[in-house]
PDB file of C-alpha atoms and ligand atoms in Angstrom:
ATOM      1  CA  MET A   1       5.795  39.821  29.142  1.00  0.00           C
ATOM      2  CA  ASN A   2       7.808  37.054  27.451  1.00  0.00           C
ATOM      3  CA  PHE A   3       9.177  33.636  28.370  1.00  0.00           C
ATOM      4  CA  TYR A   4      11.763  32.229  25.944  1.00  0.00           C
ATOM      5  CA  VAL A   5      12.441  28.611  24.979  1.00  0.00           C
ATOM      6  CA  VAL A   6      15.897  28.761  23.414  1.00  0.00           C
ATOM      7  CA  ALA A   7      17.590  26.121  21.247  1.00  0.00           C
ATOM      8  CA  THR A   8      21.337  25.688  21.822  1.00  0.00           C
ATOM      9  CA  PRO A   9      24.057  23.710  19.955  1.00  0.00           C
ATOM     10  CA  ILE A  10      24.110  19.889  19.728  1.00  0.00           C
ATOM     11  CA  GLY A  11      27.914  19.823  19.784  1.00  0.00           C
ATOM     12  CA  ASN A  12      29.572  22.631  17.834  1.00  0.00           C
ATOM     13  CA  LEU A  13      29.240  25.800  19.918  1.00  0.00           C
ATOM     14  CA  GLU A  14      29.145  27.931  16.750  1.00  0.00           C
ATOM     15  CA  ASP A  15      25.666  26.555  16.029  1.00  0.00           C
ATOM     16  CA  ILE A  16      23.762  29.211  17.904  1.00  0.00           C
ATOM     17  CA  THR A  17      21.699  31.984  16.377  1.00  0.00           C
ATOM     18  CA  LEU A  18      22.397  35.688  16.851  1.00  0.00           C
ATOM     19  CA  ARG A  19      18.911  36.027  18.286  1.00  0.00           C
ATOM     20  CA  ALA A  20      19.503  33.230  20.815  1.00  0.00           C
ATOM     21  CA  LEU A  21      22.707  34.934  21.989  1.00  0.00           C
ATOM     22  CA  ARG A  22      20.924  38.288  22.334  1.00  0.00           C
ATOM     23  CA  ILE A  23      18.042  36.762  24.295  1.00  0.00           C
ATOM     24  CA  LEU A  24      20.401  34.845  26.611  1.00  0.00           C
ATOM     25  CA  LYS A  25      22.217  38.143  27.280  1.00  0.00           C
ATOM     26  CA  GLU A  26      19.055  40.167  27.856  1.00  0.00           C
ATOM     27  CA  VAL A  27      16.988  37.910  30.130  1.00  0.00           C
ATOM     28  CA  ASP A  28      17.164  38.168  33.924  1.00  0.00           C
ATOM     29  CA  LEU A  29      17.815  34.458  34.424  1.00  0.00           C
ATOM     30  CA  ILE A  30      18.496  31.323  32.361  1.00  0.00           C
ATOM     31  CA  LEU A  31      16.805  28.083  33.468  1.00  0.00           C
ATOM     32  CA  CYS A  32      19.173  25.213  32.613  1.00  0.00           C
ATOM     33  CA  GLU A  33      18.908  21.430  32.521  1.00  0.00           C
ATOM     34  CA  ASP A  34      22.473  21.410  33.908  1.00  0.00           C
ATOM     35  CA  THR A  35      24.054  24.781  34.686  1.00  0.00           C
ATOM     36  CA  ARG A  36      27.591  23.350  34.219  1.00  0.00           C
ATOM     37  CA  VAL A  37      26.833  22.306  30.629  1.00  0.00           C
ATOM     38  CA  THR A  38      25.256  25.645  29.698  1.00  0.00           C
ATOM     39  CA  SER A  39      28.091  27.567  31.338  1.00  0.00           C
ATOM     40  CA  ARG A  40      30.470  26.401  28.542  1.00  0.00           C
ATOM     41  CA  LEU A  41      28.288  28.187  25.994  1.00  0.00           C
ATOM     42  CA  LEU A  42      27.881  31.267  28.177  1.00  0.00           C
ATOM     43  CA  VAL A  43      31.633  31.545  28.821  1.00  0.00           C
ATOM     44  CA  LYS A  44      32.408  31.256  25.087  1.00  0.00           C
ATOM     45  CA  TYR A  45      30.053  34.122  24.252  1.00  0.00           C
ATOM     46  CA  GLU A  46      30.858  36.169  27.365  1.00  0.00           C
ATOM     47  CA  ILE A  47      27.295  36.066  28.624  1.00  0.00           C
ATOM     48  CA  GLY A  48      27.122  36.876  32.313  1.00  0.00           C
ATOM     49  CA  THR A  49      23.432  36.118  32.913  1.00  0.00           C
ATOM     50  CA  ALA A  50      22.684  34.162  36.090  1.00  0.00           C
ATOM     51  CA  THR A  51      21.606  30.516  35.748  1.00  0.00           C
ATOM     52  CA  ILE A  52      19.624  28.023  37.828  1.00  0.00           C
ATOM     53  CA  SER A  53      18.583  24.441  37.121  1.00  0.00           C
ATOM     54  CA  TYR A  54      14.943  23.542  36.515  1.00  0.00           C
ATOM     55  CA  PRO A  55      13.190  20.315  37.497  1.00  0.00           C
ATOM     56  CA  SER A  56      12.902  17.392  35.091  1.00  0.00           C
ATOM     57  CA  ASP A  57       9.487  16.325  33.782  1.00  0.00           C
ATOM     58  CA  SER A  58       9.649  12.744  35.012  1.00  0.00           C
ATOM     59  CA  LEU A  59       7.692  13.191  38.235  1.00  0.00           C
ATOM     60  CA  ARG A  60       4.494  15.166  38.414  1.00  0.00           C
ATOM     61  CA  ALA A  61       5.246  18.339  40.306  1.00  0.00           C
ATOM     62  CA  GLY A  62       2.636  17.586  42.948  1.00  0.00           C
ATOM     63  CA  HIS A  63       4.311  14.295  43.881  1.00  0.00           C
ATOM     64  CA  SER A  64       7.640  15.814  44.800  1.00  0.00           C
ATOM     65  CA  PRO A  65       7.736  18.686  47.280  1.00  0.00           C
ATOM     66  CA  ALA A  66      11.251  19.719  46.215  1.00  0.00           C
ATOM     67  CA  LYS A  67      10.304  19.776  42.543  1.00  0.00           C
ATOM     68  CA  SER A  68       7.005  21.452  43.168  1.00  0.00           C
ATOM     69  CA  SER A  69       8.630  24.176  45.221  1.00  0.00           C
ATOM     70  CA  LYS A  70      11.218  24.743  42.484  1.00  0.00           C
ATOM     71  CA  ILE A  71       8.467  25.170  39.887  1.00  0.00           C
ATOM     72  CA  ASP A  72       6.627  27.486  42.301  1.00  0.00           C
ATOM     73  CA  LYS A  73       9.811  29.514  42.725  1.00  0.00           C
ATOM     74  CA  ILE A  74      10.093  29.903  38.948  1.00  0.00           C
ATOM     75  CA  LEU A  75       6.413  30.895  38.700  1.00  0.00           C
ATOM     76  CA  ASP A  76       6.963  33.456  41.495  1.00  0.00           C
ATOM     77  CA  MET A  77       9.862  34.969  39.581  1.00  0.00           C
ATOM     78  CA  ILE A  78       7.694  35.347  36.481  1.00  0.00           C
ATOM     79  CA  GLU A  79       4.953  36.910  38.602  1.00  0.00           C
ATOM     80  CA  SER A  80       7.417  39.413  40.011  1.00  0.00           C
ATOM     81  CA  GLY A  81       8.209  40.554  36.451  1.00  0.00           C
ATOM     82  CA  LYS A  82      11.420  38.646  35.716  1.00  0.00           C
ATOM     83  CA  THR A  83      12.094  37.600  32.130  1.00  0.00           C
ATOM     84  CA  LEU A  84      13.356  34.039  31.875  1.00  0.00           C
ATOM     85  CA  ALA A  85      14.845  31.800  29.171  1.00  0.00           C
ATOM     86  CA  LEU A  86      14.746  28.004  29.211  1.00  0.00           C
ATOM     87  CA  VAL A  87      17.572  25.943  27.672  1.00  0.00           C
ATOM     88  CA  SER A  88      18.503  22.258  27.767  1.00  0.00           C
ATOM     89  CA  ASP A  89      21.952  20.669  27.622  1.00  0.00           C
ATOM     90  CA  ALA A  90      21.787  20.390  23.833  1.00  0.00           C
ATOM     91  CA  GLY A  91      19.387  21.196  21.018  1.00  0.00           C
ATOM     92  CA  THR A  92      15.805  22.228  21.500  1.00  0.00           C
ATOM     93  CA  PRO A  93      14.341  22.051  25.019  1.00  0.00           C
ATOM     94  CA  THR A  94      11.392  19.642  25.424  1.00  0.00           C
ATOM     95  CA  ILE A  95      12.427  17.490  22.399  1.00  0.00           C
ATOM     96  CA  SER A  96      13.308  14.264  24.280  1.00  0.00           C
ATOM     97  CA  ASP A  97      14.428  16.690  26.983  1.00  0.00           C
ATOM     98  CA  PRO A  98      12.807  18.181  30.069  1.00  0.00           C
ATOM     99  CA  GLY A  99      10.929  21.459  29.948  1.00  0.00           C
ATOM    100  CA  SER A 100       7.412  20.700  28.732  1.00  0.00           C
ATOM    101  CA  LEU A 101       5.997  20.369  32.268  1.00  0.00           C
ATOM    102  CA  LEU A 102       7.398  23.786  33.122  1.00  0.00           C
ATOM    103  CA  VAL A 103       6.120  25.374  29.896  1.00  0.00           C
ATOM    104  CA  SER A 104       2.684  23.899  30.498  1.00  0.00           C
ATOM    105  CA  LYS A 105       2.625  25.216  34.109  1.00  0.00           C
ATOM    106  CA  ILE A 106       3.575  28.678  32.832  1.00  0.00           C
ATOM    107  CA  ARG A 107       0.788  28.543  30.214  1.00  0.00           C
ATOM    108  CA  GLU A 108      -1.668  27.446  32.877  1.00  0.00           C
ATOM    109  CA  SER A 109      -0.636  30.066  35.462  1.00  0.00           C
ATOM    110  CA  PHE A 110      -0.073  33.045  33.146  1.00  0.00           C
ATOM    111  CA  PRO A 111      -2.404  32.890  30.149  1.00  0.00           C
ATOM    112  CA  ASP A 112      -1.227  36.357  29.078  1.00  0.00           C
ATOM    113  CA  ILE A 113       2.467  35.644  28.987  1.00  0.00           C
ATOM    114  CA  LYS A 114       3.971  35.229  25.512  1.00  0.00           C
ATOM    115  CA  ILE A 115       5.952  31.992  25.258  1.00  0.00           C
ATOM    116  CA  ILE A 116       8.444  32.522  22.463  1.00  0.00           C
ATOM    117  CA  SER A 117      10.391  29.714  20.814  1.00  0.00           C
ATOM    118  CA  ILE A 118      13.859  30.731  19.630  1.00  0.00           C
ATOM    119  CA  PRO A 119      14.563  28.130  16.937  1.00  0.00           C
ATOM    120  CA  GLY A 120      17.900  26.435  16.402  1.00  0.00           C
ATOM    121  CA  PRO A 121      19.474  22.980  16.308  1.00  0.00           C
ATOM    122  CA  SER A 122      17.747  19.724  17.029  1.00  0.00           C
ATOM    123  CA  ALA A 123      19.434  16.384  16.352  1.00  0.00           C
ATOM    124  CA  VAL A 124      16.321  14.901  14.722  1.00  0.00           C
ATOM    125  CA  VAL A 125      16.164  17.611  12.048  1.00  0.00           C
ATOM    126  CA  SER A 126      19.941  17.784  11.490  1.00  0.00           C
ATOM    127  CA  ALA A 127      20.131  13.995  11.059  1.00  0.00           C
ATOM    128  CA  LEU A 128      17.274  13.885   8.559  1.00  0.00           C
ATOM    129  CA  ALA A 129      18.787  16.729   6.546  1.00  0.00           C
ATOM    130  CA  ALA A 130      22.029  14.759   5.983  1.00  0.00           C
ATOM    131  CA  SER A 131      20.375  11.368   5.517  1.00  0.00           C
ATOM    132  CA  GLY A 132      18.941  11.650   2.024  1.00  0.00           C
ATOM    133  CA  LEU A 133      15.811   9.883   3.277  1.00  0.00           C
ATOM    134  CA  PRO A 134      12.350  11.243   2.460  1.00  0.00           C
ATOM    135  CA  ALA A 135      11.620  13.817   5.155  1.00  0.00           C
ATOM    136  CA  SER A 136       8.520  15.684   3.980  1.00  0.00           C
ATOM    137  CA  ASP A 137       6.835  13.777   6.733  1.00  0.00           C
ATOM    138  CA  PHE A 138       8.328  11.342   9.235  1.00  0.00           C
ATOM    139  CA  LEU A 139       7.615   9.502  12.456  1.00  0.00           C
ATOM    140  CA  PHE A 140       9.781  10.592  15.400  1.00  0.00           C
ATOM    141  CA  LEU A 141       9.869   8.189  18.361  1.00  0.00           C
ATOM    142  CA  GLY A 142      12.309   9.944  20.710  1.00  0.00           C
ATOM    143  CA  PHE A 143      14.126   7.296  22.803  1.00  0.00           C
ATOM    144  CA  LEU A 144      12.691   3.786  22.450  1.00  0.00           C
ATOM    145  CA  PRO A 145      11.563   2.207  25.721  1.00  0.00           C
ATOM    146  CA  HIS A 146      14.053  -0.302  27.144  1.00  0.00           C
ATOM    147  CA  LYS A 147      11.489  -2.964  27.981  1.00  0.00           C
ATOM    148  CA  LYS A 148       7.727  -2.540  27.857  1.00  0.00           C
ATOM    149  CA  GLY A 149       6.437  -1.647  24.407  1.00  0.00           C
ATOM    150  CA  ARG A 150       9.827  -2.050  22.709  1.00  0.00           C
ATOM    151  CA  GLU A 151       8.888  -5.038  20.538  1.00  0.00           C
ATOM    152  CA  THR A 152       5.640  -3.390  19.489  1.00  0.00           C
ATOM    153  CA  LEU A 153       7.559  -0.318  18.369  1.00  0.00           C
ATOM    154  CA  PHE A 154       9.966  -2.394  16.275  1.00  0.00           C
ATOM    155  CA  LYS A 155       6.938  -3.968  14.591  1.00  0.00           C
ATOM    156  CA  GLU A 156       5.551  -0.491  13.947  1.00  0.00           C
ATOM    157  CA  ILE A 157       8.893   0.642  12.493  1.00  0.00           C
ATOM    158  CA  ALA A 158       8.951  -2.431  10.227  1.00  0.00           C
ATOM    159  CA  THR A 159       5.550  -1.600   8.734  1.00  0.00           C
ATOM    160  CA  SER A 160       5.910   2.196   8.607  1.00  0.00           C
ATOM    161  CA  LYS A 161       5.474   3.814   5.210  1.00  0.00           C
ATOM    162  CA  ARG A 162       7.119   6.954   6.568  1.00  0.00           C
ATOM    163  CA  THR A 163      10.761   7.483   7.473  1.00  0.00           C
ATOM    164  CA  VAL A 164      11.120   6.608  11.162  1.00  0.00           C
ATOM    165  CA  VAL A 165      13.615   8.491  13.345  1.00  0.00           C
ATOM    166  CA  PHE A 166      14.665   7.852  16.910  1.00  0.00           C
ATOM    167  CA  TYR A 167      17.422   8.688  19.401  1.00  0.00           C
ATOM    168  CA  GLU A 168      19.792   6.078  20.775  1.00  0.00           C
ATOM    169  CA  SER A 169      22.664   5.952  23.247  1.00  0.00           C
ATOM    170  CA  SER A 170      26.054   4.349  22.648  1.00  0.00           C
ATOM    171  CA  HIS A 171      25.229   1.691  25.281  1.00  0.00           C
ATOM    172  CA  ARG A 172      22.261   0.376  23.336  1.00  0.00           C
ATOM    173  CA  ILE A 173      23.066   1.071  19.693  1.00  0.00           C
ATOM    174  CA  LEU A 174      24.363  -2.443  18.883  1.00  0.00           C
ATOM    175  CA  LYS A 175      21.383  -4.096  20.560  1.00  0.00           C
ATOM    176  CA  THR A 176      19.047  -1.804  18.656  1.00  0.00           C
ATOM    177  CA  LEU A 177      20.735  -2.511  15.316  1.00  0.00           C
ATOM    178  CA  GLU A 178      20.469  -6.241  16.017  1.00  0.00           C
ATOM    179  CA  ALA A 179      16.754  -5.822  16.729  1.00  0.00           C
ATOM    180  CA  LEU A 180      16.300  -3.857  13.482  1.00  0.00           C
ATOM    181  CA  GLY A 181      18.034  -6.736  11.684  1.00  0.00           C
ATOM    182  CA  ARG A 182      15.478  -9.163  13.128  1.00  0.00           C
ATOM    183  CA  HIS A 183      12.423  -7.042  12.335  1.00  0.00           C
ATOM    184  CA  LEU A 184      13.203  -5.333   9.017  1.00  0.00           C
ATOM    185  CA  SER A 185      13.399  -6.912   5.581  1.00  0.00           C
ATOM    186  CA  THR A 186      17.019  -7.550   4.549  1.00  0.00           C
ATOM    187  CA  GLU A 187      17.111  -4.739   1.936  1.00  0.00           C
ATOM    188  CA  ARG A 188      15.512  -1.980   4.017  1.00  0.00           C
ATOM    189  CA  GLN A 189      17.650   1.186   4.261  1.00  0.00           C
ATOM    190  CA  VAL A 190      18.931   2.239   7.687  1.00  0.00           C
ATOM    191  CA  VAL A 191      20.878   5.470   8.224  1.00  0.00           C
ATOM    192  CA  ILE A 192      22.814   6.321  11.375  1.00  0.00           C
ATOM    193  CA  ALA A 193      23.935   9.878  12.146  1.00  0.00           C
ATOM    194  CA  ARG A 194      26.613   9.902  14.827  1.00  0.00           C
ATOM    195  CA  GLU A 195      28.232  12.819  16.663  1.00  0.00           C
ATOM    196  CA  LEU A 196      26.605  15.451  14.425  1.00  0.00           C
ATOM    197  CA  THR A 197      28.455  18.794  14.305  1.00  0.00           C
ATOM    198  CA  LYS A 198      31.386  17.301  16.280  1.00  0.00           C
ATOM    199  CA  ILE A 199      34.892  16.158  15.286  1.00  0.00           C
ATOM    200  CA  TYR A 200      33.941  12.517  14.636  1.00  0.00           C
ATOM    201  CA  GLU A 201      30.670  13.311  12.854  1.00  0.00           C
ATOM    202  CA  GLU A 202      29.593  10.611  10.406  1.00  0.00           C
ATOM    203  CA  VAL A 203      26.526   9.351   8.580  1.00  0.00           C
ATOM    204  CA  ILE A 204      26.392   5.639   7.740  1.00  0.00           C
ATOM    205  CA  SER A 205      23.840   4.182   5.362  1.00  0.00           C
ATOM    206  CA  GLY A 206      23.098   0.600   4.393  1.00  0.00           C
ATOM    207  CA  THR A 207      20.961  -2.441   4.973  1.00  0.00           C
ATOM    208  CA  PRO A 208      20.409  -3.443   8.625  1.00  0.00           C
ATOM    209  CA  SER A 209      23.200  -6.046   8.465  1.00  0.00           C
ATOM    210  CA  GLU A 210      25.652  -3.702   6.692  1.00  0.00           C
ATOM    211  CA  VAL A 211      25.192  -1.018   9.320  1.00  0.00           C
ATOM    212  CA  LEU A 212      25.483  -3.515  12.190  1.00  0.00           C
ATOM    213  CA  ASN A 213      28.658  -5.012  10.619  1.00  0.00           C
ATOM    214  CA  TYR A 214      30.165  -1.547  10.291  1.00  0.00           C
ATOM    215  CA  PHE A 215      29.856  -0.895  14.025  1.00  0.00           C
ATOM    216  CA  GLU A 216      30.907  -4.428  14.972  1.00  0.00           C
ATOM    217  CA  GLN A 217      34.063  -4.010  12.861  1.00  0.00           C
ATOM    218  CA  ASN A 218      34.746  -0.493  14.142  1.00  0.00           C
ATOM    219  CA  THR A 219      34.075  -0.781  17.852  1.00  0.00           C
ATOM    220  CA  GLU A 220      35.857   2.521  18.520  1.00  0.00           C
ATOM    221  CA  LYS A 221      32.859   4.139  16.785  1.00  0.00           C
ATOM    222  CA  VAL A 222      30.332   2.721  19.237  1.00  0.00           C
ATOM    223  CA  LYS A 223      30.683   5.950  21.154  1.00  0.00           C
ATOM    224  CA  GLY A 224      28.968   9.298  21.375  1.00  0.00           C
ATOM    225  CA  GLU A 225      25.450  10.217  20.318  1.00  0.00           C
ATOM    226  CA  PHE A 226      23.327   8.527  17.672  1.00  0.00           C
ATOM    227  CA  VAL A 227      20.245   9.218  15.623  1.00  0.00           C
ATOM    228  CA  VAL A 228      18.758   6.146  13.926  1.00  0.00           C
ATOM    229  CA  MET A 229      16.670   6.507  10.771  1.00  0.00           C
ATOM    230  CA  VAL A 230      14.793   3.827   8.850  1.00  0.00           C
ATOM    231  CA  LYS A 231      13.437   4.442   5.341  1.00  0.00           C
ATOM    232  CA  GLY A 232       9.702   3.930   4.969  1.00  0.00           C
ATOM    233  CA  LYS A 233       8.443   0.750   3.323  1.00  0.00           C
TER     234      LYS A 233
HETATM  235  N1  SAM B 301      16.819  18.180  22.786  1.00  0.00           N
HETATM  236  C1  SAM B 301      17.753  17.500  21.940  1.00  0.00           C
HETATM  237  C2  SAM B 301      17.448  17.821  20.491  1.00  0.00           C
HETATM  238  O1  SAM B 301      16.748  18.796  20.233  1.00  0.00           O
HETATM  239  O2  SAM B 301      17.961  17.129  19.606  1.00  0.00           O
HETATM  240  C3  SAM B 301      17.777  15.996  22.207  1.00  0.00           C
HETATM  241  C4  SAM B 301      18.197  15.657  23.604  1.00  0.00           C
HETATM  242  S1  SAM B 301      18.226  13.943  23.931  1.00  0.00           S
HETATM  243  C5  SAM B 301      18.388  13.933  25.696  1.00  0.00           C
HETATM  244  C6  SAM B 301      19.841  13.471  23.494  1.00  0.00           C
HETATM  245  C7  SAM B 301      19.866  12.529  22.278  1.00  0.00           C
HETATM  246  O3  SAM B 301      19.774  13.291  21.077  1.00  0.00           O
HETATM  247  C8  SAM B 301      21.169  11.747  22.144  1.00  0.00           C
HETATM  248  O4  SAM B 301      21.127  10.537  22.901  1.00  0.00           O
HETATM  249  C9  SAM B 301      21.209  11.442  20.661  1.00  0.00           C
HETATM  250  O5  SAM B 301      20.364  10.358  20.345  1.00  0.00           O
HETATM  251  C10 SAM B 301      20.603  12.736  20.091  1.00  0.00           C
HETATM  252  N2  SAM B 301      21.689  13.698  19.825  1.00  0.00           N
HETATM  253  C11 SAM B 301      21.954  14.835  20.500  1.00  0.00           C
HETATM  254  N3  SAM B 301      23.040  15.452  19.980  1.00  0.00           N
HETATM  255  C12 SAM B 301      23.454  14.669  18.963  1.00  0.00           C
HETATM  256  C13 SAM B 301      24.538  14.744  18.029  1.00  0.00           C
HETATM  257  N4  SAM B 301      25.409  15.749  18.077  1.00  0.00           N
HETATM  258  N5  SAM B 301      24.659  13.773  17.096  1.00  0.00           N
HETATM  259  C14 SAM B 301      23.783  12.748  17.046  1.00  0.00           C
HETATM  260  N6  SAM B 301      22.754  12.613  17.902  1.00  0.00           N
HETATM  261  C15 SAM B 301      22.596  13.553  18.839  1.00  0.00           C
END
């Protein structure tokens, strides 16, 4: 029996593979991060499969009875022979998104089940591909912590020989660019990919102060979703 982890678009709903659409049609149930978000994709492709939400990874299942019982319910469905697919709101589930706790519980409970990854978009890969930065190997940091460990990570980014990539929200992007300006040498290359695959998609490249100036001068662009990339030393 199979369990599918399915990548979905990061903005443009055309960015979905034929295989992903077939799997989403064929499974008994789709486990969603937010059923309302996934329903836009399902409506566009006339997929009538039932959906439910799955619990986030933040709390250990055992510490939350509601969460634990939801995971148990999903495990029961697999036991009863149902084929399930896991999706997140955008991109690849488990990449800075919930899902890994559930996948690990399924592995633990059903060693014989085949967990199949249906590849597709992920913002980290799409951003690197358009950046022109070396990407044979890179360091991906997900979202930076807001407080504890943040300064240490900026120091690590400043000394990294590899391209460093991380996710950032519109609320914190200016603060983060200011911090990069403090930690990086003045000529270091920073690339920002914003709103990939969407109407206002853009990729901005420059020194830390050039990139910060760009967003300070164009405050209407401090909106949407951002991937930050820093060239290795
Ligand atoms: N699982 C997703 C993936 O595979 O890329 C990432 C989910 S994470 C909760 C959301 C973050 O990914 C956003 O805050 C942003 O940093 C980045 N992101 C997602 N979609 C994006 C897009 N269209 N353009 C730029 N960054 C994006």
